[in-house]
Coordinates of C-alpha atoms in Angstrom, one line a residue:
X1 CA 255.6 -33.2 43.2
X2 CA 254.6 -31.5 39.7
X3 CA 255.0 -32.9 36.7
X4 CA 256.2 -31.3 33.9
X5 CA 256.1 -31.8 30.2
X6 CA 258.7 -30.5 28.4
X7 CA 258.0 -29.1 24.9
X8 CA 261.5 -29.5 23.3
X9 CA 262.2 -27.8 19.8
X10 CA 265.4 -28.3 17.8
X11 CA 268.3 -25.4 17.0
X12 CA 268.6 -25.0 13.4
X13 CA 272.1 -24.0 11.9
X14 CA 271.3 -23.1 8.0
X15 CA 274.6 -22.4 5.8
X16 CA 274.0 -21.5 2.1
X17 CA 276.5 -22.1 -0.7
X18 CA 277.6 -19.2 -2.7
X19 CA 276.1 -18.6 -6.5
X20 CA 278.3 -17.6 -9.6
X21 CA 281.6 -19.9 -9.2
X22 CA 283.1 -17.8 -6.3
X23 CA 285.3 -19.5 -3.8
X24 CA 284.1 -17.6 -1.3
X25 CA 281.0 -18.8 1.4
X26 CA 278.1 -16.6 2.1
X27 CA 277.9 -15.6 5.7
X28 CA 276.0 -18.7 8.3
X29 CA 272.7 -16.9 9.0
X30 CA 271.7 -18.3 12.7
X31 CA 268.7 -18.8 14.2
X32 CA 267.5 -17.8 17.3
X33 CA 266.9 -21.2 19.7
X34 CA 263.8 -21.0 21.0
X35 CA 263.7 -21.7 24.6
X36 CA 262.3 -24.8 26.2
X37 CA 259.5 -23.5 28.1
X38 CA 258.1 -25.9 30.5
X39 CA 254.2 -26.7 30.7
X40 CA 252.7 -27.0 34.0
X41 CA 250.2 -29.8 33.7
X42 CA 248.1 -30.9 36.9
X43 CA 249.1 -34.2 38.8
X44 CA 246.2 -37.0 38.0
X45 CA 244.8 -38.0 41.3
X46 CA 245.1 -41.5 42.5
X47 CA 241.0 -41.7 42.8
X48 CA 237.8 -39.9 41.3
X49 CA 236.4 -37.0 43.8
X50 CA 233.4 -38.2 43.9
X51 CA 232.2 -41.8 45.0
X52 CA 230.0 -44.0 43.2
X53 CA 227.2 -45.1 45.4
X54 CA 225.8 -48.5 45.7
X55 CA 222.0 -49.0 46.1
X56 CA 220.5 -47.8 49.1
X57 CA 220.3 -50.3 51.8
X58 CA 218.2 -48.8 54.1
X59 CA 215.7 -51.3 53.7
X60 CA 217.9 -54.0 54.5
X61 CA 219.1 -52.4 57.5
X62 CA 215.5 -51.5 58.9
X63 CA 214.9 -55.6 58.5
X64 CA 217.6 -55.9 61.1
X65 CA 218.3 -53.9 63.6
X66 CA 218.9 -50.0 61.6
X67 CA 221.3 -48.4 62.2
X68 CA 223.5 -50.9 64.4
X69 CA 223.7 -52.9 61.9
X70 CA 227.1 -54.1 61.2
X71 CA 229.2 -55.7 58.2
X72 CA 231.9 -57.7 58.7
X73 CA 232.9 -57.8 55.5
X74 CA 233.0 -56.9 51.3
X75 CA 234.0 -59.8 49.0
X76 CA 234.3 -58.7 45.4
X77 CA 233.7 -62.0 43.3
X78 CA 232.3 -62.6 39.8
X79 CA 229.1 -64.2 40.4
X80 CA 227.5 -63.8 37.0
X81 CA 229.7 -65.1 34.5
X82 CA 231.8 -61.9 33.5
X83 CA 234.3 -61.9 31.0
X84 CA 235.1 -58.4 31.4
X85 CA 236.9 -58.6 34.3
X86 CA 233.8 -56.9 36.5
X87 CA 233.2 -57.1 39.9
X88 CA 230.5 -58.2 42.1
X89 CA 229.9 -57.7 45.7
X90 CA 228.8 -59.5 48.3
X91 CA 228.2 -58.2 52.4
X92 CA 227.5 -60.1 55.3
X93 CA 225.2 -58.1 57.3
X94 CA 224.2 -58.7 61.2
X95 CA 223.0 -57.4 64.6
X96 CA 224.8 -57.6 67.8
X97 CA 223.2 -57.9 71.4
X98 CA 223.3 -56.1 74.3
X99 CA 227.3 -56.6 76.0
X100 CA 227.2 -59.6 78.4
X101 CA 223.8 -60.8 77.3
X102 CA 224.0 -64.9 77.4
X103 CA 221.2 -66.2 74.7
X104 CA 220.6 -69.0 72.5
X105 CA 218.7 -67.2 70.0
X106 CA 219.6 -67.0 66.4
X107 CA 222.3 -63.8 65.6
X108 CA 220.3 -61.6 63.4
X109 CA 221.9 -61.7 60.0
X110 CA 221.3 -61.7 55.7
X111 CA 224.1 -61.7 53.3
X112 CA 223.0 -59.7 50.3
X113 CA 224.4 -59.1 46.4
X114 CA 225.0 -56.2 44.1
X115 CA 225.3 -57.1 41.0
X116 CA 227.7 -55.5 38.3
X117 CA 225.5 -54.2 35.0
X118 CA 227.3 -53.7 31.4
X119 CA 227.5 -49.9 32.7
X120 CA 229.6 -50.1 35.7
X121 CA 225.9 -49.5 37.9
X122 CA 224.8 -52.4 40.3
X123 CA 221.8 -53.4 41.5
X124 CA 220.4 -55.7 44.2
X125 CA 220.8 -59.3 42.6
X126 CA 220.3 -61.5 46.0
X127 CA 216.9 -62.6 45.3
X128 CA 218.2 -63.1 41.8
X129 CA 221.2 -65.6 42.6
X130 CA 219.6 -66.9 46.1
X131 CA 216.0 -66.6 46.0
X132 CA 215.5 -64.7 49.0
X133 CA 216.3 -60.9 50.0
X134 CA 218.7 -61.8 52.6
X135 CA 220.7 -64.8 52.5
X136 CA 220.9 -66.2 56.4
X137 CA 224.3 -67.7 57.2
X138 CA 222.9 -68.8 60.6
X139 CA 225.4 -66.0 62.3
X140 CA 228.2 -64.1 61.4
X141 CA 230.3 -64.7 58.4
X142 CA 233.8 -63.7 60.0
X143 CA 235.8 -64.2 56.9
X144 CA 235.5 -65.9 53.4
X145 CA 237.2 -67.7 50.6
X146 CA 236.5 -67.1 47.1
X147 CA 237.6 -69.7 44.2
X148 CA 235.7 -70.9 41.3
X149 CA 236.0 -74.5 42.3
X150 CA 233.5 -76.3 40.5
X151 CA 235.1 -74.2 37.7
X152 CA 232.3 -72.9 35.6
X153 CA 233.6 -69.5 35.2
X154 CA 232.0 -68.0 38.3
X155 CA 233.2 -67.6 41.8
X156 CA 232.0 -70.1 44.4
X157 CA 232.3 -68.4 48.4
X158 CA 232.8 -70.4 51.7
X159 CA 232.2 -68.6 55.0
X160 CA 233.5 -69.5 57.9
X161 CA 231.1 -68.6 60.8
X162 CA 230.0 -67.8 64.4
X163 CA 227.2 -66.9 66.1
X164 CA 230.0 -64.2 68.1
X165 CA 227.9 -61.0 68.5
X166 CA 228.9 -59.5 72.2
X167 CA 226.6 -62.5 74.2
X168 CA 228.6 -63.8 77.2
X169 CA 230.6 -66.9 77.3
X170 CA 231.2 -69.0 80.4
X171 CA 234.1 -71.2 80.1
X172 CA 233.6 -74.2 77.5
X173 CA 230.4 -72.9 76.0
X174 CA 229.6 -73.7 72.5
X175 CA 226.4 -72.1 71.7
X176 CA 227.8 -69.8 69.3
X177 CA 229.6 -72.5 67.2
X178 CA 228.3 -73.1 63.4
X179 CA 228.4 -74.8 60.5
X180 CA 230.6 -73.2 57.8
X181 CA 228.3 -72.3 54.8
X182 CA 229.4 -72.8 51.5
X183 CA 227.7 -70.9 48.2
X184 CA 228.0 -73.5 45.3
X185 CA 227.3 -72.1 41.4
X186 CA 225.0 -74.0 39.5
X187 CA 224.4 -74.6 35.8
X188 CA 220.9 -71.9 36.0
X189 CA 222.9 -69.0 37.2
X190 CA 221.5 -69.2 40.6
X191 CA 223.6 -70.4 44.0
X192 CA 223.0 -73.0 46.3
X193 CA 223.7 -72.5 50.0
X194 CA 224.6 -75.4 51.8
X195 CA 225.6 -75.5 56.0
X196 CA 228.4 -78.5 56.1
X197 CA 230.7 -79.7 58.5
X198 CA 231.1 -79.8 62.4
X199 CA 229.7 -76.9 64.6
X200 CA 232.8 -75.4 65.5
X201 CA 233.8 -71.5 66.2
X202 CA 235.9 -70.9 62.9
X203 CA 237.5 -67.8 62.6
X204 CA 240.2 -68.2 59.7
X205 CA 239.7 -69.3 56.5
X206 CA 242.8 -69.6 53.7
X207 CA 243.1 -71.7 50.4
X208 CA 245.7 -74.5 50.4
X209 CA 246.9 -75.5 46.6
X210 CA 246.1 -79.3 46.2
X211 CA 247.6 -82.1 44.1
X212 CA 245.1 -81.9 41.6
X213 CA 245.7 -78.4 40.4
X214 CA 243.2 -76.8 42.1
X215 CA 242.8 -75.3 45.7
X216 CA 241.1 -76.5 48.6
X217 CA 239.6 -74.9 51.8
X218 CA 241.1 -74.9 55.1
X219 CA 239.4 -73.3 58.5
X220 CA 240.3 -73.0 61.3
X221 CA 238.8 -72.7 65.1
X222 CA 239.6 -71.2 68.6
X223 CA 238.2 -74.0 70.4
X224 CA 235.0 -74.5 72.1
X225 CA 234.7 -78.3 71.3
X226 CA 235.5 -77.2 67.6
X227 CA 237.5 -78.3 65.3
X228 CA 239.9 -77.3 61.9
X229 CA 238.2 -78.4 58.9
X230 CA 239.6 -78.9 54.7
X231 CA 237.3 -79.5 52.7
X232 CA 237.4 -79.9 48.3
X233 CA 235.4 -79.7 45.8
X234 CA 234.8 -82.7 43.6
X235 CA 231.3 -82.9 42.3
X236 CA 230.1 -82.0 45.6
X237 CA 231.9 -80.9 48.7
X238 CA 234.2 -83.2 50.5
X239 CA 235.6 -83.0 53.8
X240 CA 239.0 -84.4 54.0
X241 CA 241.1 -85.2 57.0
X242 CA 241.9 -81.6 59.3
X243 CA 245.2 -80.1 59.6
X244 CA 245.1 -80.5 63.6
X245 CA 248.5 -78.6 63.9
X246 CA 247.0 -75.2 62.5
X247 CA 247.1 -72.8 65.2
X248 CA 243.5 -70.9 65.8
X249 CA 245.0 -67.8 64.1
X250 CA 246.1 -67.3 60.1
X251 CA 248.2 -69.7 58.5
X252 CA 250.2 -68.7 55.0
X253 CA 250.1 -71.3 53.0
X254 CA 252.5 -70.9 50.2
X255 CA 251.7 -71.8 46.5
X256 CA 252.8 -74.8 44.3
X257 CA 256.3 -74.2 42.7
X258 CA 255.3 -77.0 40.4
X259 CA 252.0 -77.5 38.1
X260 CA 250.2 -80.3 40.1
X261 CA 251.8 -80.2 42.9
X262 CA 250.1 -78.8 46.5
X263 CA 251.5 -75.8 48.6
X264 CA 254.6 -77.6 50.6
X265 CA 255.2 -75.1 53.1
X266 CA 253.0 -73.7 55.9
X267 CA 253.6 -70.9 58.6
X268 CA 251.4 -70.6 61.4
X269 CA 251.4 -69.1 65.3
X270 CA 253.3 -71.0 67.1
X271 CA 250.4 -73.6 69.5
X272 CA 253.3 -73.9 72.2
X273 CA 254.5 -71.8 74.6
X274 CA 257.0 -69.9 73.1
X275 CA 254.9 -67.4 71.7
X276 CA 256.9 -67.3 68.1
X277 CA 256.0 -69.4 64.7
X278 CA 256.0 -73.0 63.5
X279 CA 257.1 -74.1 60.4
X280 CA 254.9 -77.1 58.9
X281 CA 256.0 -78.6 55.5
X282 CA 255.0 -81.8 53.1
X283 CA 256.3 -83.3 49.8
X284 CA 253.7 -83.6 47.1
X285 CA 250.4 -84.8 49.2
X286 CA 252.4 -86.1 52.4
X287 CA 251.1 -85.6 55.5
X288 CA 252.5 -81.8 57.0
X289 CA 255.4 -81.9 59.2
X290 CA 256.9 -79.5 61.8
X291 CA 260.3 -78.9 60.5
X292 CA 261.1 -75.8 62.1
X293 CA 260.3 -73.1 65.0
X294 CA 261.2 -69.7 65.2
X295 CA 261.0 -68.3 68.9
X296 CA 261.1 -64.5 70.4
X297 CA 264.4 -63.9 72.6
X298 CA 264.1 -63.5 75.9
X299 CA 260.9 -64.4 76.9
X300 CA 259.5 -63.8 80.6
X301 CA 256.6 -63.6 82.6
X302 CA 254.8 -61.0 84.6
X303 CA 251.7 -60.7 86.7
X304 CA 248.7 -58.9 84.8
X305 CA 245.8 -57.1 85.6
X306 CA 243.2 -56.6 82.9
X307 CA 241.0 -53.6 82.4
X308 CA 237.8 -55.8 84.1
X309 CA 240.4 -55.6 87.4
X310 CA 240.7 -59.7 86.3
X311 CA 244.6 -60.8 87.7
X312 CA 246.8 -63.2 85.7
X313 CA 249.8 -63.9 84.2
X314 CA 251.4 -62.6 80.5
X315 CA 254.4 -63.0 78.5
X316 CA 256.8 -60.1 77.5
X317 CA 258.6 -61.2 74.3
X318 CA 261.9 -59.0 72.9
X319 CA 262.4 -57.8 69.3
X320 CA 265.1 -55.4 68.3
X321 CA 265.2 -53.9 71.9
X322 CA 261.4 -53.5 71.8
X323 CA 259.2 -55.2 74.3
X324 CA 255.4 -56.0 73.8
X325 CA 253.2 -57.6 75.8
X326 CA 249.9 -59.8 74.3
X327 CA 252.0 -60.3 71.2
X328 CA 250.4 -62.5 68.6
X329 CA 250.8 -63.6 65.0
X330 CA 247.5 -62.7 63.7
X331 CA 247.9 -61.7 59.8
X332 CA 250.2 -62.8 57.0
X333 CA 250.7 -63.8 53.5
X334 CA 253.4 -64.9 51.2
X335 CA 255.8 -62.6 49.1
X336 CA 258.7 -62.3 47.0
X337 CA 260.9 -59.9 48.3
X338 CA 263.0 -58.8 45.3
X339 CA 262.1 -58.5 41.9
X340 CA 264.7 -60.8 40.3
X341 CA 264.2 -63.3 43.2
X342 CA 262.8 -66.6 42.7
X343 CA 262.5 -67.2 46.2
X344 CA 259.8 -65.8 48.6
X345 CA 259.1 -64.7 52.3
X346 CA 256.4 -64.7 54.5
X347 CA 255.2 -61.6 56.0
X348 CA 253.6 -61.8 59.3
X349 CA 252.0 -58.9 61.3
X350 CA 252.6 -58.9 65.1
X351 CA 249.7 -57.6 67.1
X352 CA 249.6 -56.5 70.6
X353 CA 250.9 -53.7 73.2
X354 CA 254.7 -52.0 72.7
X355 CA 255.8 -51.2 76.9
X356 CA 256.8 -47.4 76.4
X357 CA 258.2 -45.1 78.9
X358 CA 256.4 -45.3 82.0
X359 CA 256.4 -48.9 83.1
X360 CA 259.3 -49.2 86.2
X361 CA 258.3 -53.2 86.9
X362 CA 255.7 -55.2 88.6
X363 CA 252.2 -55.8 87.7
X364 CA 251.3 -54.8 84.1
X365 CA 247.7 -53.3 83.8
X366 CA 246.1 -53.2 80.8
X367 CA 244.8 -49.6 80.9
X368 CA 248.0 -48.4 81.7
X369 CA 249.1 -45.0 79.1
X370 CA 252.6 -47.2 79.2
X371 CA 250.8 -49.8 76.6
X372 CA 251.2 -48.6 73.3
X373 CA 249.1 -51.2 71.1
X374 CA 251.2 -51.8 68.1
X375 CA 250.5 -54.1 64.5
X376 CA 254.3 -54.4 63.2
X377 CA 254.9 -56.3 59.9
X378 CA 257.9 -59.1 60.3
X379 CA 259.5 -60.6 57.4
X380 CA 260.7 -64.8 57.5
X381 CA 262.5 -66.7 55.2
X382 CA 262.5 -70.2 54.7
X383 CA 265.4 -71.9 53.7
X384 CA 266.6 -75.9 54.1
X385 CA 263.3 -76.5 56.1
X386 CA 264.4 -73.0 58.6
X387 CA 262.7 -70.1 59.3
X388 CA 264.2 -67.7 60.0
X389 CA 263.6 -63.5 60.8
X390 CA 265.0 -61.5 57.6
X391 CA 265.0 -57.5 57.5
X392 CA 262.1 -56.2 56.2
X393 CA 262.6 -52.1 55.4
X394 CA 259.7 -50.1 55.7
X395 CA 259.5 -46.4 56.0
X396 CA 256.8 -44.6 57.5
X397 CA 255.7 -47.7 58.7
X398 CA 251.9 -47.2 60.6
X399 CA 251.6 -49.3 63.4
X400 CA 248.6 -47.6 65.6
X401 CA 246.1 -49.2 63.2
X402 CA 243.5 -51.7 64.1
X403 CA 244.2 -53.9 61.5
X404 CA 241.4 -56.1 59.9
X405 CA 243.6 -58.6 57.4
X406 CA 246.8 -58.3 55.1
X407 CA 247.4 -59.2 51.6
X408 CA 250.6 -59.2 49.2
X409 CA 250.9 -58.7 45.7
X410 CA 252.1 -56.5 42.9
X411 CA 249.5 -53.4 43.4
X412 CA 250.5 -51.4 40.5
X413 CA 252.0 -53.7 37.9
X414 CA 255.6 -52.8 38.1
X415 CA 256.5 -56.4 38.3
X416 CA 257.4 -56.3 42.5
X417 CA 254.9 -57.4 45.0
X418 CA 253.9 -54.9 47.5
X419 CA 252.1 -54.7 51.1
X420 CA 248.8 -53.9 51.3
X421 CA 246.8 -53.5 54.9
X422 CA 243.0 -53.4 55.6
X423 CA 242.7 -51.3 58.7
X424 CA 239.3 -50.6 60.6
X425 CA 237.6 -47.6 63.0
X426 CA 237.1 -44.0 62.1
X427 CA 238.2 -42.0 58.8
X428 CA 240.2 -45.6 58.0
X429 CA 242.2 -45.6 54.8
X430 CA 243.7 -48.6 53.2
X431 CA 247.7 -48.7 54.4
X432 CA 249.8 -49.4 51.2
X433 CA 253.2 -50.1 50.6
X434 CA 255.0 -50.1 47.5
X435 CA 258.3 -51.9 47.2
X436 CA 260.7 -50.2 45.6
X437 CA 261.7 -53.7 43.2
X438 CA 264.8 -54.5 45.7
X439 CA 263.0 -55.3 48.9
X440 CA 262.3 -51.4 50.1
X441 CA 259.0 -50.6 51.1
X442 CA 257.5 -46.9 51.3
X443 CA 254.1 -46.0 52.6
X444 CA 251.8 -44.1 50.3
X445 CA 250.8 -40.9 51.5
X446 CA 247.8 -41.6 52.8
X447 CA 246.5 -37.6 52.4
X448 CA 245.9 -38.4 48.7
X449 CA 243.7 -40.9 49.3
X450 CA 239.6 -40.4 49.9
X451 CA 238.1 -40.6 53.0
X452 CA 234.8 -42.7 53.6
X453 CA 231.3 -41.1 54.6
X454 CA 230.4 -39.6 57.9
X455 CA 228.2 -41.1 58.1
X456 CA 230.4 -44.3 58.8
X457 CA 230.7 -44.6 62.6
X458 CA 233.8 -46.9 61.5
X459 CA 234.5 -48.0 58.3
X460 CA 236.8 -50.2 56.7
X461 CA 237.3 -50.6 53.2
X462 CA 239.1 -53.4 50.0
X463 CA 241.6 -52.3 47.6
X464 CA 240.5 -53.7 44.1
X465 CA 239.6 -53.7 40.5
X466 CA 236.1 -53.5 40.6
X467 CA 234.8 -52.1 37.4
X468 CA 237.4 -54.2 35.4
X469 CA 239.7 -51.4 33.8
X470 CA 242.9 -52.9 35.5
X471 CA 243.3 -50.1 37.9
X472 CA 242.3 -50.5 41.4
X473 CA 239.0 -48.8 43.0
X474 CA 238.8 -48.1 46.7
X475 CA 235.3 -49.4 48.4
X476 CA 234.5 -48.2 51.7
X477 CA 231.3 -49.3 54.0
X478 CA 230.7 -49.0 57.3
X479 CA 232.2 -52.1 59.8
X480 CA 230.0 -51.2 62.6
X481 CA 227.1 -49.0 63.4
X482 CA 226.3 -45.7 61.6
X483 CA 227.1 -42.4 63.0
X484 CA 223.3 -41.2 63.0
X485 CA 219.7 -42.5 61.4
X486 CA 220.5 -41.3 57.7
X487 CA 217.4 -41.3 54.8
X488 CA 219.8 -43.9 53.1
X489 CA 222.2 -45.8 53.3
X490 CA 224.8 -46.1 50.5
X491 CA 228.2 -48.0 50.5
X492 CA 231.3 -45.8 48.5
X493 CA 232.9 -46.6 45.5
X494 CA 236.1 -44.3 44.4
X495 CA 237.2 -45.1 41.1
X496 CA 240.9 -45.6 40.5
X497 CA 242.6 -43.4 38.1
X498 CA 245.5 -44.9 38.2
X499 CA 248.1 -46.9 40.2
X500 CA 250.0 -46.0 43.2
X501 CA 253.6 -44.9 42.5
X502 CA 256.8 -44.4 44.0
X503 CA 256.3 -40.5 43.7
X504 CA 253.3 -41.0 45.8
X505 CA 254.8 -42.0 49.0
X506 CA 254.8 -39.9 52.2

């Protein structure tokens, strides 16, 4: 849509008063009106044309394993003391091995930092803030947490990791379990890396608000003789007792309604059979509770037979007349639905396969065309210690992504928090949707936003101030390999121009 400015004028009447004590009025002289005109004046884009490129990391590549290197992930965090609301960035970096291949060797890794200068540039700080080139997290840093928690003014990062990287796993096996590693501040500008806790295969990591005012780390594992793990900071890191009743997926954790009070309500996958969501809550400090289970209708069982030809069983759960197979919870976060609400939701993505036309009964292969794999957001409310499925309206909603992780929050500073999904694979663009202030969500059309490099096998990408002008930029990098052997290799920056609106939507 075009915007117009108007250029208005005003439609002068002038009347004159007869001279020389006549009664009589001198004719009214009108003016012409001059016609509004309207000026034609281009839309601004959403984002600059033309990225900003991060140092070349070629180097840091060819140290690894070149071009098949991948990086799980981009974590923008202010590691240098800015007050102007700049960005760093840190990426984890690491090489899998050959499919199937059972090894106890090390998983090839470095975690490196770019550091934000005065000029929006960045340069290659790790050596800087670590003392090495490549930080080595001892595998692969799945996800991360970042909170100044020794509260210094710069941002302290836990990593929860694995030493996952396509090796074979008989049943039970924990050679691939780690230590979570957590990247401390200190009072020199530099970081201290510290490996703490159990070996365990983490995979989730979310921040719980505690008593104290502050926030505290929770992780949790798939198994493998693993465990869930909270720890604080208090002078040092301290692990406190786990949260055994987390499932091994997300949990939302919703924040304090009171200063000094923890987050009293929890929502996690469901670690019965029921294949829906438990509802875990606590009064200031208590120990968490289940006070509440929402379950799928319908449930039922059917015989399976994976794409490796491997039989087995798997559930079919029902939602609005919809039926999915390998459904899971695996993404969420909290938000408030309505502007002028003080109450909030949790939104949780669904994960799996949609059954489409096709499917006539029996066995249910996995590399059937009737298996449509779907990521559908669901909306919950909790009320009197009940959660409960709410309508959550989105148009356009995409559902053939492969989503990477979900976040809520007001995205353009209209005062209503909006939806906001991190997909992954080839020509990937962040999935945004704006709420409308009432509870309405509408996808922005994706067409108008920048596409990452070609030379990004797949790439994923965060949605976020970087540069510290209040508007958010759009980073993209490659998740897994590179598409060819390129001179260098430079992760994109597209600087936001201004925020997403409801004009923008598909």
């Amino acid at each position: 849509m075009k915007n117009l400015l108007l250029v208005s004028s005003l439609a002068l009447a002038l009347s004159g008063c007869g001279g020389g004590g006549g009664s009589g009025a001198s004719p009214v002289q009108e003016v012409p009106v001059v016609p509004v005109v309207p000026v034609v004046v281009a839309p601004v884009a959403l984002f600059a044309t033309t990225p900003q490129l991060l140092p070349d990391l070629k180097a840091k590549y060819d140290a690894l394993c070149g071009n098949q290197v991948s990086v799980q992930n981009a974590i923008p965090a202010n590691l240098t003391g800015h007050t102007d609301g700049k960005k760093d960035l840190l990426f984890n970096l690491w090489c899998g091995q050959v499919g199937g291949t059972l090894t106890n060797v090390a998983t090839p890794n470095g975690m490196i930092a770019l550091i934000q200068q005065a000029d929006g540039s960045f340069v290659d700080g790790t050596r800087t803030l670590f003392g090495v080139d490549m930080v080595d997290l001892a595998g692969v840093g799945s996800q991360a947490a970042v909170y100044d928690f020794n509260r210094d003014g710069k941002d302290d990062i836990v990593f929860v990791v694995t030493g996952e990287d396509g090796r074979s796993e008989p049943q039970g096996y924990t050679g691939n379990n780690r230590q979570n590693v957590f990247l401390t501040s200190k009072p020199d500008g530099t970081y201290s890396v510290e490996h703490l806790g159990p070996f365990s295969y983490s995979e989730h990591i979310m921040l719980v608000d505690n008593e104290l005012g502050g926030k505290d780390v929770v992780t949790s594992t798939i198994g493998y003789g693993g465990q869930n793990q909270v720890w604080r900071y208090s002078n040092g890191w301290l692990q406190l007792p786990r949260y055994d009743w987390i499932s091994s997926l997300n949990t939302v954790f919703f924040k304090r309604t009171l200063t000094n009070y923890g987050s009293e309500i929890a929502v996690t996958q469901s670690s019965t059979s029921d294949m829906g969501l438990d509802l875990y809550s606590r009064a200031n400090g208590t120990a968490w509770t289940k006070s509440s289970n929402w379950t799928f209708p319908n449930v039922q069982s059917e015989a399976w037979l994976s794409w490796q030809k491997s039989p087995g069983m798997v559930k079919i759960v029902t939602l609005n007349e919809h039926k999915y197979v390998g459904a899971t919870f695996e993404h969420g976060c909290e938000l408030r639905l309505k502007s002028n609400s003080a109450s909030t939701i949790t939104v949780m993505m669904l994960t799996g396969n949609e059954i489409t036309n096709g499917y006539t009964g029996g066995t249910i292969i996995e590399s059937s065309s009737y298996l449509k794999p779907i990521s559908k957001l669901l909306g919950f409310s909790v009320e009197n210690n009940v959660l409960k499925n709410v309508n959550l309206p989105i148009e356009n909603e995409t559902q053939d992504i492969r989503p990477l992780n979900i976040s809520c929050g007001d995205l353009n500073g209209d005062g209503s928090d909006d939806i906001l999904v991190m997909p992954w694979g080839a020509n990937a663009v962040p999935i945004v949707y704006l709420n409308d202030g009432s509870g309405n969500f509408s996808l922005v059309d994706t067409s108008k936003l920048p596409l990452p490099s070609t030379d990004f096998r797949d790439s994923t990408m965060i949605y976020a101030d970087i540069n510290g002008d209040g508007i958010r930029d759009l980073l993209y990098w490659p998740l897994t390999a590179l598409s060819g052997n390129p001179s260098k290799v430079q992760y994109q920056i597209f600087k936001g121009l201004r925020a997403a609106l409801a004009t923008d939507k598909k």
